[in-house]
Every structure is written in structure tokens, then in C-alpha cells.
Coordinates of C-alpha atoms in Angstrom, one line a residue:
X2 CA 16.1 82.2 5.3
X3 CA 13.6 81.3 3.0
X4 CA 10.5 83.8 2.7
X5 CA 7.5 81.8 3.8
X6 CA 9.8 80.6 7.1
X7 CA 9.9 84.6 7.2
X8 CA 6.7 85.0 7.3
X9 CA 6.2 82.3 9.8
X10 CA 8.2 83.7 12.5
X11 CA 6.8 86.8 12.5
X12 CA 3.2 85.4 12.1
X13 CA 3.9 83.5 15.4
X14 CA 4.7 87.3 17.1
X15 CA 1.7 88.3 15.8
X16 CA -0.3 85.4 17.1
X17 CA 1.5 85.6 20.9
X18 CA 0.3 89.2 20.8
X19 CA -3.1 88.4 19.9
X20 CA -3.3 86.0 23.0
X21 CA -2.8 88.5 25.2
X22 CA -6.4 89.6 25.0
X23 CA -7.9 86.2 25.3
X24 CA -11.1 86.8 27.4
X25 CA -11.0 90.4 26.6
X26 CA -12.3 91.2 23.2
X27 CA -15.7 89.5 22.8
X28 CA -17.6 89.8 20.5
X29 CA -14.8 90.6 18.3
X30 CA -11.8 88.5 17.8
X31 CA -8.5 88.4 19.4
X32 CA -5.9 90.1 17.2
X33 CA -2.3 91.2 16.5
X34 CA 0.0 92.9 14.8
X35 CA 3.6 93.7 13.8
X36 CA 5.4 95.9 11.6
X37 CA 9.2 94.8 10.6
X38 CA 11.3 96.4 8.1
X39 CA 14.6 95.0 6.7
X40 CA 14.4 92.5 9.2
X41 CA 13.3 94.6 12.4
X42 CA 10.2 94.4 13.8
X43 CA 9.2 98.7 14.4
X44 CA 5.7 97.8 16.4
X45 CA 3.5 95.6 17.8
X46 CA -0.1 95.7 18.3
X47 CA -2.9 93.9 19.5
X48 CA -6.8 94.1 20.1
X49 CA -6.9 95.4 24.0
X50 CA -10.7 95.2 24.3
X51 CA -14.1 95.8 22.4
X52 CA -14.4 99.4 21.8
X53 CA -10.4 99.7 21.5
X54 CA -8.4 100.1 18.5
X55 CA -7.9 97.0 16.6
X56 CA -4.4 95.3 16.1
X57 CA -3.8 97.0 13.1
X58 CA -4.5 100.5 14.3
X59 CA -2.0 100.2 17.1
X60 CA 0.5 98.3 15.3
X61 CA 0.3 101.2 12.4
X62 CA 0.2 104.5 15.2
X63 CA 3.4 103.4 16.9
X64 CA 5.2 102.9 14.0
X65 CA 4.4 105.3 12.0
X66 CA 6.4 107.4 9.7
X67 CA 8.9 103.8 9.0
X68 CA 5.6 102.0 8.0
X69 CA 6.4 103.1 5.1
X70 CA 7.9 100.2 2.8
X71 CA 7.1 98.0 5.7
X72 CA 5.8 94.4 5.5
X73 CA 2.2 93.9 8.3
X74 CA 2.1 90.8 9.3
X75 CA -1.6 90.2 10.9
X76 CA -3.5 87.1 12.6
X77 CA -6.8 88.3 10.5
X78 CA -7.8 90.1 7.5
X79 CA -7.8 93.7 8.1
X80 CA -11.8 94.9 8.2
X81 CA -13.7 97.1 6.2
X82 CA -16.3 98.6 7.1
X83 CA -17.6 100.4 10.1
X84 CA -18.6 99.2 13.3
X85 CA -20.6 100.8 16.1
X86 CA -17.5 101.0 18.1
X87 CA -14.2 101.8 15.5
X88 CA -13.5 102.6 11.8
X89 CA -12.0 100.5 9.8
X90 CA -8.9 98.8 9.4
X91 CA -8.4 98.5 5.8
X92 CA -7.5 102.0 4.8
X93 CA -5.8 103.1 7.6
X94 CA -3.3 100.0 6.0
X95 CA -3.3 101.9 3.1
X96 CA -2.7 105.0 4.3
X97 CA 0.0 103.8 6.4
X98 CA 2.2 102.9 2.9
X99 CA 3.7 99.1 3.5
X100 CA 4.5 98.0 0.8
X101 CA 3.2 94.2 1.6
X102 CA 1.2 92.9 3.9
X103 CA 0.8 89.1 5.6
X104 CA -2.5 87.9 7.3
X105 CA -3.4 84.8 8.3
X106 CA -6.8 84.1 8.4
X107 CA -10.1 86.1 6.3
X108 CA -12.2 87.3 9.0
X109 CA -15.3 84.5 8.7
X110 CA -17.9 87.9 8.9
X111 CA -20.1 88.0 5.7
X112 CA -19.4 91.7 6.8
X113 CA -15.9 91.9 6.2
X114 CA -15.2 88.3 4.8
X115 CA -12.6 89.6 1.4
X116 CA -13.6 93.2 1.0
X117 CA -10.6 94.2 3.5
X118 CA -8.1 92.3 1.0
X119 CA -9.9 93.6 -2.2
X120 CA -9.5 97.1 -0.7
X121 CA -5.7 96.7 -0.3
X122 CA -4.9 94.9 -3.1
X123 CA -6.7 97.2 -5.5
X124 CA -4.3 100.4 -3.5
X125 CA -1.3 98.5 -5.3
X126 CA 0.0 96.3 -1.9
X127 CA 0.8 93.2 -2.1
X128 CA -0.9 90.3 0.3
X129 CA -0.1 86.9 1.2
X130 CA -2.8 85.1 3.3
X131 CA -3.1 81.6 4.7
X132 CA 0.2 82.3 6.6
X133 CA -0.6 79.7 10.1
X134 CA -3.9 79.8 9.2
X135 CA -5.4 76.5 11.4
X136 CA -3.5 78.3 14.2
X137 CA -5.3 82.1 13.6
X138 CA -7.8 79.3 13.5
X139 CA -8.2 77.7 16.6
X140 CA -7.8 80.8 18.1
X141 CA -10.7 82.8 17.3
X142 CA -12.9 79.3 16.9
X143 CA -15.3 81.1 20.0
X144 CA -16.1 84.4 17.5
X145 CA -16.2 82.2 14.1
X146 CA -19.2 79.8 15.7
X147 CA -20.5 83.4 16.6
X148 CA -20.0 85.4 13.5
X149 CA -21.3 82.7 11.7
X150 CA -23.5 80.6 12.7
X151 CA -24.8 82.9 15.7
X152 CA -24.8 81.4 18.9
X153 CA -21.2 81.3 21.5
X154 CA -19.1 78.0 21.5
X155 CA -19.5 76.3 23.9
X156 CA -17.0 74.3 26.3
X157 CA -18.2 71.1 28.3
X158 CA -15.7 70.8 31.8
X159 CA -15.8 68.1 33.7
X160 CA -13.5 66.6 37.0
X161 CA -13.5 63.9 37.8
X162 CA -12.2 60.4 38.8
X163 CA -10.1 57.5 36.7
X164 CA -13.1 56.3 36.3
X165 CA -15.2 58.9 35.8
X166 CA -17.1 59.6 39.0
X167 CA -18.0 63.7 40.6
X168 CA -18.9 62.6 43.6
X169 CA -19.5 59.9 46.3
X170 CA -22.5 57.8 47.7
X171 CA -23.2 61.3 49.6
X172 CA -22.8 63.8 47.6
X173 CA -19.4 64.0 48.8
X174 CA -17.1 65.8 45.7
X175 CA -14.5 68.4 47.2
X176 CA -11.9 67.9 45.7
X177 CA -11.4 65.1 43.5
X178 CA -8.5 67.1 41.8
X179 CA -5.7 68.9 43.1
X180 CA -5.4 72.9 43.6
X181 CA -3.1 73.4 40.2
X182 CA -6.1 72.0 38.4
X183 CA -8.7 73.8 40.4
X184 CA -6.6 77.1 39.4
X185 CA -6.6 75.9 35.5
X186 CA -10.8 75.5 36.9
X187 CA -10.6 79.7 37.2
X188 CA -8.7 80.6 33.8
X189 CA -10.9 78.7 32.4
X190 CA -14.1 80.6 33.9
X191 CA -11.2 83.8 33.0
X192 CA -11.4 83.3 29.1
X193 CA -14.8 82.4 28.9
X194 CA -17.8 84.7 28.4
X195 CA -20.6 82.8 30.5
X196 CA -20.6 80.2 32.5
X197 CA -23.5 77.7 32.9
X198 CA -24.9 75.3 35.0
X199 CA -27.9 74.2 36.0
X200 CA -30.1 74.3 39.3
X201 CA -28.8 70.8 40.6
X202 CA -25.6 72.6 41.4
X203 CA -26.8 75.7 42.6
X204 CA -28.5 73.4 45.3
X205 CA -26.6 71.0 46.7
X206 CA -23.8 73.5 45.9
X207 CA -24.6 77.2 46.0
X208 CA -21.4 78.7 44.3
X209 CA -21.2 82.3 43.5
X210 CA -19.4 81.2 40.1
X211 CA -16.7 83.5 40.7
X212 CA -13.4 83.8 39.0
X213 CA -10.3 83.9 41.7
X214 CA -7.4 84.1 40.1
X215 CA -5.1 87.6 40.1
X216 CA -6.3 89.8 37.5
X217 CA -9.0 87.4 36.9
X218 CA -13.2 88.5 35.4
X219 CA -16.4 86.8 36.2
X220 CA -17.5 85.7 33.1
X221 CA -22.2 86.2 33.4
X222 CA -23.7 83.7 35.8
X223 CA -26.3 81.5 33.1
X224 CA -28.4 79.2 35.6
X225 CA -30.7 76.4 33.5
X226 CA -33.8 76.4 36.2
X227 CA -37.1 75.6 34.2
X228 CA -39.4 75.6 37.4
X229 CA -37.7 78.6 39.0
X230 CA -36.3 76.7 41.9
X231 CA -33.3 78.8 42.8
X232 CA -33.0 80.1 46.5
X233 CA -33.5 83.8 46.5
X234 CA -30.2 83.6 49.4
X235 CA -28.3 81.7 46.4
X236 CA -25.2 83.5 45.8
X237 CA -25.4 84.2 42.6
X238 CA -28.3 85.9 43.0
X239 CA -26.1 87.7 46.4
X240 CA -23.0 87.7 45.8
X241 CA -21.3 90.6 44.1
X242 CA -19.6 89.7 40.6
X243 CA -18.6 92.1 38.0
X244 CA -20.4 91.1 35.5
X245 CA -24.4 89.7 35.2
X246 CA -26.5 86.5 36.7
X247 CA -29.0 85.3 33.8
X248 CA -31.5 82.6 34.9
X249 CA -33.0 80.9 32.5
X250 CA -36.4 79.7 32.6
X251 CA -39.6 79.3 30.9
X252 CA -43.1 81.0 30.5
X253 CA -45.0 78.7 33.4
X254 CA -42.5 79.7 35.8
X255 CA -44.2 82.2 39.1
X256 CA -45.0 85.0 38.1
X257 CA -44.5 86.2 41.8
X258 CA -40.6 84.4 42.0
X259 CA -39.6 86.4 38.2
X260 CA -40.1 89.8 39.6
X261 CA -38.3 88.9 43.5
X262 CA -35.2 87.3 40.6
X263 CA -35.5 90.7 38.8
X264 CA -35.8 92.7 42.2
X265 CA -32.2 91.2 43.3
X266 CA -30.9 92.9 40.5
X267 CA -30.5 89.0 38.0
X268 CA -32.1 88.9 34.5
X269 CA -34.4 86.4 34.1
X270 CA -34.7 84.9 30.1
X271 CA -37.5 83.0 29.2
X272 CA -36.7 80.5 26.6
X273 CA -38.7 77.9 24.8
X274 CA -39.8 74.5 25.9
X275 CA -38.7 71.4 25.7
X276 CA -40.7 68.4 27.2
X277 CA -40.9 70.7 30.1
X278 CA -36.9 71.4 30.4
X279 CA -35.2 75.1 29.4
X280 CA -34.7 73.6 25.2
X281 CA -30.2 74.5 25.0
X282 CA -30.5 75.1 21.6
X283 CA -33.2 78.2 22.4
X284 CA -31.3 78.8 24.9
X285 CA -28.1 79.2 23.3
X286 CA -29.8 81.1 20.7
X287 CA -31.5 84.6 22.8
X288 CA -27.0 83.8 24.6
X289 CA -25.8 84.5 21.3
X290 CA -27.7 87.6 20.6
X291 CA -26.2 89.3 23.5
X292 CA -22.9 89.0 22.2
X293 CA -21.9 86.2 24.4
X294 CA -19.6 84.5 22.1
X295 CA -18.3 81.6 24.7
X296 CA -19.7 79.4 27.2
X297 CA -18.1 77.0 29.8
X298 CA -20.5 74.6 31.0
X299 CA -19.4 73.3 33.8
X300 CA -22.4 71.9 36.0
X301 CA -23.3 68.4 37.0
X302 CA -24.1 64.8 35.4
X303 CA -27.6 65.8 34.4
X304 CA -26.8 69.7 32.2
X305 CA -23.4 67.6 31.2
X306 CA -26.1 64.4 29.2
X307 CA -28.9 67.6 28.3
X308 CA -26.5 69.2 26.9
X309 CA -24.5 66.6 24.7
X310 CA -27.9 65.2 23.7
X311 CA -28.9 68.8 22.5
X312 CA -25.4 68.0 20.4
X313 CA -24.6 72.4 21.5
X314 CA -20.8 71.1 23.0
X315 CA -18.8 72.0 21.6
X316 CA -15.5 71.3 23.2
X317 CA -14.5 68.3 25.6
X318 CA -12.0 69.8 28.6
X319 CA -11.8 66.4 31.0
X320 CA -10.0 67.6 34.5
X321 CA -8.6 64.5 35.3
X322 CA -7.7 62.9 39.0
X323 CA -5.9 59.9 39.8
X324 CA -8.3 58.4 42.0
X325 CA -10.8 55.5 41.7
X326 CA -14.3 56.0 43.4
X327 CA -15.1 52.4 42.7
X328 CA -19.0 51.2 42.9
X329 CA -22.0 51.9 40.7
X330 CA -24.1 54.7 43.5
X331 CA -21.1 57.3 42.8
X332 CA -21.9 59.6 40.3
X333 CA -21.2 59.8 37.2
X334 CA -19.5 62.8 35.4
X335 CA -22.8 61.8 32.6
X336 CA -25.6 61.6 33.5
X337 CA -28.9 60.6 31.8
X338 CA -29.2 56.9 29.5
X339 CA -26.4 54.8 28.0
X340 CA -27.1 54.2 24.4
X341 CA -27.8 50.9 23.4
X342 CA -24.9 51.1 20.5
X343 CA -21.2 52.0 20.5
X344 CA -21.7 53.6 17.2
X345 CA -24.4 55.9 19.0
X346 CA -21.3 57.1 21.6
X347 CA -20.5 60.2 21.7
X348 CA -17.2 60.4 19.7
X349 CA -14.0 63.2 20.5
X350 CA -11.3 64.1 18.1
X351 CA -8.9 66.2 17.8
X352 CA -7.2 65.4 20.5
X353 CA -4.3 66.6 23.5
X354 CA -3.2 65.9 26.9
X355 CA -0.9 67.4 29.7
X356 CA -0.2 66.7 33.7
X357 CA -1.0 69.8 35.6
X358 CA 0.6 68.2 38.9
X359 CA -0.6 65.3 39.2
X360 CA -3.7 65.1 37.5
X361 CA -4.6 64.6 33.7
X362 CA -6.4 67.1 31.3
X363 CA -8.0 65.7 28.4
X364 CA -9.5 68.0 25.7
X365 CA -10.9 67.3 22.4
X366 CA -13.9 68.4 19.8
X367 CA -17.2 66.9 19.3
X368 CA -17.8 65.4 16.6
X369 CA -21.3 65.1 14.6
X370 CA -22.9 62.1 13.6
X371 CA -21.3 63.3 9.6
X372 CA -18.0 63.0 11.3
X373 CA -17.2 67.0 11.2
X374 CA -16.2 69.0 14.3
X375 CA -18.3 70.7 16.3
X376 CA -18.5 74.4 15.5
X377 CA -14.7 74.8 13.9

């Protein structure tokens, strides 16, 4: 078997290991590692959560002295800097005695990028890079955007009918999609650091915005509320969650209401104004500073439109039910005003489709005006 094929085989194994920690490593990347010697896997490891040992450290610790002369496969360049929680990995790799290191992608973190590889090569160890790089970049698309642009990777999730509607004329929306598709929606919550909705969703539906699947993790709840209209009895303020709640508002908001919300536990975050509304670009910068790496927007028509207009959306996930709402008075999934020209429409690239029971899931990346995908 050609060496390139062998390298890809074990790198796929390392990528699958990394995937096991999806939604658990923020603000760190997902990383998997495999140690192979004489055609046999002698150890595996992955980074399980921030603050715990990195993938290479786990795999090499399990291998022990058997790592000498082996090949280490790792999905991301071993770090060469000491962060707040864990020591650098490149010295561990060098001390392990491996003779060869195969890396999927160079770390995009400016503090690391290329430094780990240079240190390992300087120690006389063979280094191969770029094996299944596109798969590795896709796995860590949120980390890449956050570490390079200091803002979260944003996914806009929409559950709609075939004709693009999310509610009847009287506001009925439960449930447009099937049960299995709704479970998929909870998996998305589990995999993202935060879930964001507008105040209209809170006033209309009073959702808890928690994750209701076995072993699920609640995301940070972010409520966009320019005039601080959120009721103090709202579930996002009163229902217990393992994650905090952030209410994003303007400096002009009622100080009495601010104090009462803070007294209930949630954080009130003051954001710049954009024509009297929360500036979503500024909000993303502030969330990024809190090490929030990924945001799932699961709101209504107006917050969906505002997010797209602000240019913060990287990815679209549309869950489409085989149902026609019909009529002009039902609610469209994207609010706001329509563009005058087709060239001004939001274009999606890199799309994929799959069926979950009776519903169709369409995923794709929002293209910037210059034609490049956001955040990739």
C-alpha cells in the first residue's frame, strides 16, 4: 500500500477521534492523535475538553516507551507555546522518540503557526504536513475563525416549509418539522457554544433554549433585546441551565430593568447601537472576547434577516418539511425587505443535502460579495 494511502488511513482514524469531543473543547480546537508502529496502532488519544491534556499528550502517554521509532498522526500541529492551562506538546513529541510525525494542518493560531513543526524538525524528526488538510479544516472551522478573526463562527438554522414559511398567519409554528429533525436541532445546540435569538422569539414562544438529548450540554443563551422588553418571568431568566444567559442590549436601556435582570443571575451586555438596534457585528466581537467560539442562531424572521444583513452568518442549515403553507399572510423564514436585483441575493456555496425521516436538511456556506466563503 502506498505510503500516502497509509497516512490517510491513520489520519482518518485521528479525525474520527477528534470528532468525539465536538462541542466540548472550546475555545480549543478538536484534535485527535494516533501512534502507529510496524503497521499496528499502539495508542490513540484526543483532546476531551479545555484544560485537559492535548491529544498528542494522551496518545504518547498511553504508548510509553513503545512510541520510540513510531509514527505519530495528529490532526493539528503540536503546539509550541505554554497557554494558561496546559504545557506545550512539541517537547513531548520530541522526548517520546517518535521518528516521524504526520500532521493534517498547520495551527492557524499566530502564537503557534509553524513553531511546533520547526521545533520537531530541528530535533531531527521527519514531519509530513497537509494529509487530509481540507477535512481537518472543516472539522475545526469554528476554531479557525475565532482564533484568526476573534469572533465566533455563526450558523443560522431555519426550520421551514417547502415554500419557506415558519408560521401560519395566526402564528402557529409547532411543529413544522418532524420529531427526528427536532432532535437534530438539539444536537446543534449541544455542539455550539451559544444559541442566539431575538426578543420577539422570547415574547412569542417563551423558549427555554436548553438541550434536550441524552448527555446534552446547554449552550450559553444570548438574547438580543435592544429595548430590554424581556419579561422577568421568561424561561431563559428563570429556568435553570448549566450555561449562563446573556441579554444583549443598548446603553440607553432602563437601569432599573438592568438591575433586576442581573439580580436574577443573567449577564447584561451593553452593545453599540446601529440605528437604534443592537449592532450584531459589535455583539460578535464582544462574544468572541468571552471565548465563545461558535454561535447558533435559532430565531425568527427578523433576527434571521438582521444577521444576514450584518454579514455575521457563516453557515446556513435549513431543515425543510414536505409541507406547503401557501398564502401571502404566512410568515416567511427571512424577514426584512427583498433585494431589487438577483445579484444582491444571499448566495450559498459548498452545499450538501440529506434526509432525516420526511424532512430535508440543506447545509451550505454564505458567500461574501467577493465570492469567498465566510469563515473557511
